[in-house]
Coordinates of C-alpha atoms in Angstrom, one line a residue:
M1 CA 0.0 0.0 0.0
R2 CA 2.9 2.4 0.6
E3 CA 4.0 1.8 -3.0
A4 CA 0.5 2.7 -4.1
V5 CA 0.7 6.0 -2.1
S6 CA 4.1 6.7 -3.7
L7 CA 2.8 6.0 -7.2
A8 CA -0.2 8.3 -6.7
Q9 CA 2.2 11.0 -5.5
E10 CA 4.4 10.7 -8.6
I11 CA 1.4 11.1 -11.0
K12 CA -0.1 13.8 -8.8
D13 CA -3.4 11.9 -8.4
Y14 CA -4.3 13.4 -5.0
Q15 CA -7.7 11.7 -4.7
K16 CA -6.1 8.2 -5.1
E17 CA -3.3 9.2 -2.7
A18 CA -5.8 10.2 0.0
K19 CA -7.7 6.9 -0.4
Y20 CA -4.5 4.8 -0.4
R21 CA -3.4 6.6 2.7
R22 CA -6.7 5.9 4.4
S23 CA -6.4 2.2 3.4
L24 CA -2.9 2.2 4.7
A25 CA -4.1 3.7 8.0
N26 CA -6.7 1.0 8.3
S27 CA -4.0 -1.7 7.9
L28 CA -1.8 0.1 10.5
L29 CA -4.8 0.2 12.8
G30 CA -5.1 -3.6 12.4
I31 CA -1.6 -4.1 13.9
R32 CA -2.2 -1.2 16.4
S33 CA 0.4 1.1 14.9
Y34 CA -1.6 4.0 16.1
D35 CA 0.8 6.9 15.6
E36 CA 1.6 5.9 12.0
A37 CA -2.1 5.4 11.3
K38 CA -3.0 8.9 12.6
E39 CA -0.3 10.5 10.5
E40 CA -1.7 8.9 7.3
L41 CA -5.2 9.9 8.3
E42 CA -4.3 13.5 9.0
T43 CA -2.6 13.8 5.6
S44 CA -5.5 12.2 3.8
L45 CA -8.0 14.4 5.7
V46 CA -6.3 17.6 4.4
W47 CA -7.2 16.6 0.8
A48 CA -10.7 15.4 1.7
V49 CA -11.6 18.6 3.4
R50 CA -10.1 20.7 0.6
Q51 CA -12.1 18.8 -2.0
N52 CA -15.3 18.7 0.3
D53 CA -15.3 14.9 -0.2
L54 CA -17.7 14.0 2.5
L55 CA -17.5 10.2 1.8
E56 CA -13.8 10.2 2.3
Q57 CA -14.1 12.4 5.4
A58 CA -16.7 10.0 6.8
E59 CA -14.3 7.1 6.4
I60 CA -11.3 8.9 7.8
F61 CA -13.2 10.2 10.9
N62 CA -14.5 6.7 11.6
I63 CA -11.1 5.1 11.6
L64 CA -9.6 8.0 13.6
G65 CA -12.4 7.6 16.2
I66 CA -11.5 3.9 16.6
I67 CA -7.9 4.8 17.3
Q68 CA -8.9 7.4 19.9
M69 CA -11.3 5.0 21.5
E70 CA -8.8 2.2 21.8
Q71 CA -6.2 4.6 23.2
G72 CA -8.7 5.7 25.9
D73 CA -9.3 9.2 24.6
F74 CA -13.1 8.9 24.8
A75 CA -13.9 12.6 24.5
S76 CA -12.0 13.0 21.3
A77 CA -13.5 9.7 20.0
Q78 CA -17.0 11.0 20.7
E79 CA -16.4 14.2 18.7
T80 CA -14.7 12.3 15.8
Y81 CA -17.5 9.7 15.5
N82 CA -20.1 12.5 15.5
K83 CA -18.3 14.1 12.6
S84 CA -18.3 10.8 10.7
L85 CA -22.0 10.3 11.4
A86 CA -22.8 13.8 10.2
C87 CA -21.0 13.2 6.9
C88 CA -22.7 9.9 6.4
Q89 CA -26.2 11.3 7.0
E90 CA -25.6 14.3 4.7
I91 CA -24.7 12.1 1.7
G92 CA -27.1 9.2 2.6
F93 CA -24.3 6.7 3.2
Q94 CA -26.5 4.3 5.3
Y95 CA -23.9 1.5 5.7
G96 CA -21.4 4.0 7.0
E97 CA -24.0 5.5 9.3
G98 CA -24.8 2.0 10.7
R99 CA -21.1 1.3 11.3
V100 CA -20.5 4.6 13.1
L101 CA -23.6 3.9 15.3
V102 CA -22.0 0.6 16.3
N103 CA -18.8 2.3 17.2
L104 CA -20.7 5.0 19.2
G105 CA -22.3 2.1 21.1
N106 CA -18.9 0.6 21.8
L107 CA -17.7 3.9 23.0
H108 CA -20.6 4.3 25.5
Y109 CA -20.0 0.7 26.6
F110 CA -16.4 1.5 27.6
Q111 CA -17.7 4.5 29.6
G112 CA -20.3 2.4 31.4
Q113 CA -23.3 4.0 29.7
M114 CA -25.3 0.9 28.9
S115 CA -28.6 2.4 28.0
K116 CA -26.9 4.5 25.3
T117 CA -25.0 1.5 24.1
L118 CA -28.1 -0.5 23.6
E119 CA -29.8 2.5 22.0
F120 CA -27.1 2.9 19.4
Y121 CA -26.9 -0.8 18.7
G122 CA -30.7 -0.9 18.1
L123 CA -30.4 1.9 15.6
A124 CA -27.5 0.2 13.8
I125 CA -29.4 -3.1 13.6
K126 CA -32.4 -1.4 11.9
I127 CA -30.1 0.1 9.3
F128 CA -28.3 -3.2 8.6
E129 CA -31.6 -5.1 8.4
Q130 CA -32.9 -2.5 5.9
L131 CA -29.7 -2.9 3.8
G132 CA -29.6 -6.7 4.1
E133 CA -26.1 -6.2 5.4
K134 CA -25.6 -9.5 7.3
R135 CA -22.0 -8.8 8.3
G136 CA -22.9 -5.6 10.0
E137 CA -25.8 -7.4 11.8
V138 CA -23.4 -10.1 13.0
Q139 CA -21.0 -7.5 14.4
V140 CA -23.8 -5.9 16.4
R141 CA -25.0 -9.3 17.6
L142 CA -21.5 -10.1 18.8
N143 CA -21.3 -6.7 20.7
R144 CA -24.7 -7.3 22.2
A145 CA -23.7 -10.8 23.3
S146 CA -20.6 -9.5 24.9
I147 CA -22.4 -6.7 26.8
S148 CA -25.2 -9.0 27.9
L149 CA -22.6 -11.4 29.3
N150 CA -20.6 -8.8 31.1
M151 CA -23.5 -6.7 32.4
L152 CA -26.7 -8.9 32.5
G153 CA -25.4 -12.4 32.9
N154 CA -25.1 -15.5 30.8
T155 CA -28.5 -15.5 29.1
S156 CA -29.7 -17.9 26.4
E157 CA -29.6 -14.9 24.0
V158 CA -25.8 -14.7 24.5
E159 CA -25.1 -18.2 23.2
K160 CA -27.7 -17.8 20.4
D161 CA -26.1 -14.6 19.2
A162 CA -22.6 -16.1 19.4
L163 CA -23.4 -19.3 17.6
Y164 CA -25.3 -17.4 14.9
S165 CA -22.3 -15.2 14.4
L166 CA -19.9 -18.1 14.4
K167 CA -21.9 -20.0 11.8
Y168 CA -21.9 -16.9 9.5
A169 CA -18.2 -16.2 10.0
E170 CA -17.3 -19.8 9.0
Q171 CA -19.6 -19.6 6.0
V172 CA -18.0 -16.5 4.6
D173 CA -14.5 -17.1 6.0
D174 CA -14.5 -14.0 8.3
P175 CA -11.7 -14.8 10.8
L176 CA -12.2 -11.6 12.9
S177 CA -15.9 -12.3 13.6
K178 CA -15.1 -15.9 14.2
G179 CA -12.5 -15.0 16.8
Q180 CA -14.9 -12.6 18.5
A181 CA -17.6 -15.3 18.5
L182 CA -15.2 -17.9 20.0
T183 CA -14.2 -15.3 22.7
V184 CA -17.9 -14.8 23.8
L185 CA -18.5 -18.6 23.8
A186 CA -15.4 -19.1 25.9
E187 CA -16.4 -16.6 28.5
A188 CA -20.0 -18.0 28.6
A189 CA -18.6 -21.5 29.2
R190 CA -16.2 -20.3 31.9
R191 CA -19.1 -18.7 33.8
N192 CA -21.1 -21.9 33.5
G193 CA -18.2 -23.8 35.1
N194 CA -17.4 -25.6 31.9
L195 CA -13.7 -24.8 32.1
K196 CA -12.4 -27.5 29.7
E197 CA -14.8 -26.2 27.0
A198 CA -13.9 -22.6 27.8
R199 CA -10.2 -23.4 27.3
Q200 CA -10.8 -25.0 24.0
Y201 CA -12.8 -22.0 22.8
M202 CA -10.1 -19.6 24.0
E203 CA -7.2 -21.5 22.4
D204 CA -9.1 -21.8 19.1
G205 CA -10.0 -18.1 19.4
I206 CA -6.3 -17.1 19.9
K207 CA -5.3 -19.0 16.8
V208 CA -7.9 -17.3 14.7
I209 CA -7.2 -13.8 16.1
E210 CA -3.5 -14.2 15.6
S211 CA -4.1 -14.9 11.9
T212 CA -5.9 -11.5 11.7
G213 CA -3.1 -9.5 13.5
D214 CA -5.7 -7.8 15.7
L215 CA -3.7 -7.0 18.8
W216 CA -6.5 -5.5 20.7
L217 CA -8.6 -8.7 20.6
L218 CA -5.5 -10.8 21.1
A219 CA -4.6 -9.0 24.3
Q220 CA -8.2 -9.5 25.6
E221 CA -8.0 -13.2 24.8
R222 CA -4.7 -13.7 26.5
R223 CA -6.0 -11.9 29.6
A224 CA -9.1 -14.1 29.6
L225 CA -6.9 -17.2 29.3
G226 CA -4.8 -16.0 32.2
R227 CA -7.8 -15.6 34.3
L228 CA -9.0 -19.1 33.5
D229 CA -5.5 -20.4 34.4
I230 CA -5.9 -18.7 37.8
E231 CA -9.3 -20.4 38.3
E232 CA -7.6 -23.8 37.5
K233 CA -4.8 -23.0 39.9
K234 CA -2.1 -22.9 37.2
P235 CA -0.3 -19.7 38.3
A236 CA 2.9 -20.1 36.2
Q237 CA 0.8 -20.6 33.0
A238 CA -1.4 -17.7 34.0
L239 CA 1.6 -15.4 34.4
A240 CA 2.9 -16.5 31.0
N241 CA -0.4 -15.5 29.3
L242 CA -0.8 -12.3 31.3
N243 CA 2.7 -11.2 30.6
R244 CA 2.2 -11.8 26.9
A245 CA -1.0 -9.7 27.1
L246 CA 1.0 -6.9 28.8
E247 CA 3.6 -7.1 26.1
I248 CA 0.9 -6.7 23.4
C249 CA -0.6 -3.7 25.2
R250 CA 2.7 -2.0 25.5
E251 CA 3.7 -2.7 22.0
A252 CA 0.5 -1.3 20.7
G253 CA 0.1 1.6 23.1
M254 CA -3.1 0.2 24.7
A255 CA -2.5 1.6 28.2
N256 CA -6.1 1.4 29.3
M257 CA -6.0 -2.4 29.1
E258 CA -2.9 -2.8 31.3
P259 CA -4.3 -2.3 34.8
P260 CA -6.7 -5.3 34.9
I261 CA -4.0 -7.5 33.6
L262 CA -1.6 -6.3 36.3
A263 CA -4.2 -7.0 38.9
L264 CA -4.7 -10.5 37.6
C265 CA -0.9 -11.0 37.8
G266 CA -1.3 -10.2 41.6
L267 CA -3.7 -13.1 42.0
A268 CA -1.3 -15.5 40.2
F269 CA 1.5 -14.4 42.4
I270 CA -0.6 -15.1 45.5
Q271 CA -1.0 -18.7 44.3
E272 CA 2.7 -19.0 44.1
E273 CA 3.1 -17.3 47.6
R274 CA 5.1 -14.5 46.0
F275 CA 3.4 -11.9 48.3
D276 CA 5.6 -8.9 47.7
E277 CA 5.2 -9.2 43.9
A278 CA 1.5 -9.8 44.3
I279 CA 0.9 -6.6 46.3
E280 CA 3.3 -4.7 44.0
A281 CA 1.2 -5.8 40.9
T282 CA -2.2 -4.9 42.3
S283 CA -0.9 -1.7 43.9
E284 CA 0.4 -0.6 40.5
A285 CA -3.0 -1.4 38.9
M286 CA -4.7 0.6 41.6
S287 CA -2.5 3.6 40.9
L288 CA -3.7 3.5 37.3
L289 CA -7.4 3.1 38.2
S290 CA -9.9 5.3 36.5
S291 CA -13.5 5.0 35.3
D292 CA -12.3 5.0 31.7
I293 CA -11.0 1.5 32.2
E294 CA -13.4 -1.3 31.1
R295 CA -14.9 -3.1 34.2
A296 CA -12.7 -0.9 36.4
Y297 CA -14.5 -2.3 39.5
M298 CA -12.6 -5.6 39.2
I299 CA -9.2 -4.0 39.9
P300 CA -10.0 -3.0 43.6
C301 CA -11.8 -6.4 43.9
W302 CA -8.7 -8.3 43.0
H303 CA -6.6 -6.0 45.1
A304 CA -8.8 -6.8 48.0
Q305 CA -8.2 -10.5 47.5
V306 CA -4.4 -10.0 47.6
L307 CA -4.8 -7.8 50.8
D308 CA -6.9 -10.5 52.4
A309 CA -4.3 -13.2 51.6
M310 CA -1.7 -11.0 53.3
G311 CA -3.9 -10.4 56.4
R312 CA -4.3 -6.6 55.7
H313 CA -8.0 -6.5 56.5
N314 CA -8.4 -2.8 57.1
E315 CA -7.0 -2.0 53.6
K316 CA -9.1 -4.9 52.2
K317 CA -12.3 -3.1 53.5
Q318 CA -11.3 0.1 51.7
A319 CA -10.6 -1.8 48.5
I320 CA -14.0 -3.5 48.6
Q321 CA -15.7 -0.2 49.2
Q322 CA -14.0 1.3 46.2
S323 CA -14.9 -1.8 44.1
Y324 CA -18.5 -1.4 45.1
E325 CA -18.6 2.3 44.2
F326 CA -17.0 1.7 40.8
L327 CA -19.5 -1.1 40.2
Q328 CA -22.5 1.1 41.1
E329 CA -21.1 3.7 38.7
A330 CA -20.8 1.1 35.9
L331 CA -24.3 -0.1 36.4
S332 CA -25.8 3.5 36.5
G333 CA -26.5 3.2 32.8
L334 CA -28.9 0.3 33.4
S335 CA -32.6 0.5 34.3
P336 CA -33.4 -0.4 38.0
A337 CA -34.6 -3.9 36.8
Q338 CA -31.5 -4.4 34.8
R339 CA -29.3 -3.4 37.7
Q340 CA -31.0 -6.0 39.9
I341 CA -30.5 -8.7 37.3
S342 CA -26.8 -7.7 36.9
L343 CA -26.2 -7.9 40.7
E344 CA -27.9 -11.3 40.9
Q345 CA -26.8 -13.0 37.6
V346 CA -23.2 -11.8 37.0
P347 CA -20.9 -13.7 39.3
D348 CA -18.3 -10.9 39.7
H349 CA -21.0 -8.4 40.5
Y350 CA -22.7 -10.7 43.0
A351 CA -19.4 -11.4 44.7
I352 CA -18.6 -7.7 45.0
L353 CA -22.1 -7.0 46.5
K354 CA -21.8 -9.8 49.0
A355 CA -18.3 -8.7 50.1
W356 CA -19.5 -5.1 50.5
E357 CA -22.6 -6.3 52.5
E358 CA -20.3 -8.1 55.0
Y359 CA -18.9 -4.7 56.0
N360 CA -22.3 -2.9 55.6
P361 CA -24.9 -5.2 57.0
K362 CA -28.6 -4.3 56.5
N363 CA -30.4 -3.2 59.6

């Protein structure tokens, strides 16, 4: 693609140059070379704005929004996605509109705004159904399944959406969607206690995702496999997977994904009775804690487990309180009925609630 950019420059075809640069940026995003991708997009955007090419602007803003979102710059991502959406709507580019709506839903999910997430997903589904765009529909189904699993529990709809998406992905040879579907199925199996099945899904998912070069998904999968290792009391294996996840995050500049991985390392160290390293890992994770981190409430929860193992019970109480407060903030985007379901049906949420109630008994 770089050769195509150079050739377009030589013949002074600026329109092709802009499109080739955007395509190059998309490829760079795939391997999480964020800085290089942004440089290509910014150069391409100059031409698109000068020519008032709204289609090209829509494409550029969408990719740029993804980069900003994955780097944790949520305010900029919101603004950039809105620019892409406005361009799409002005020129009647419905597919692009649906795609941006999905990304806006993802953005609100990472900020814990569940009602907005589901609203944007619903709008996107309607557009994709009107267009007969099955791939877009599958992507939204996968996102919905992941959110339902994390926030509302392991419902029958989760497996239905994931299996539907897996079947489609295999039919059309879409490795990225296949990897995402396997990830959802793995987590659903883990929560059901089917650890052998969960491991098989995870290992298959890693193979598929590695073939795509998607480092963001790969880091998530390695983190999930590390947590499964901890549940199966395999700390050395857990640390190998978690350290690989950290390496991927640092290589790709995905700083917001590091704190939960560090906290999980603390749990693995505890199993090896490496207490100093355990508290160092979870303390570092706590120092990086913010509401911009996905499922941030798990970090003080895991920190509390390390403190408990070390007999530091006063500090444990403080960590549990912080975990509970972050959880309540994360659930604030749900309806009261959904919050109740979340606290009862999601094992992590239920555990945090019960730990908090031990220190705050009802009268």
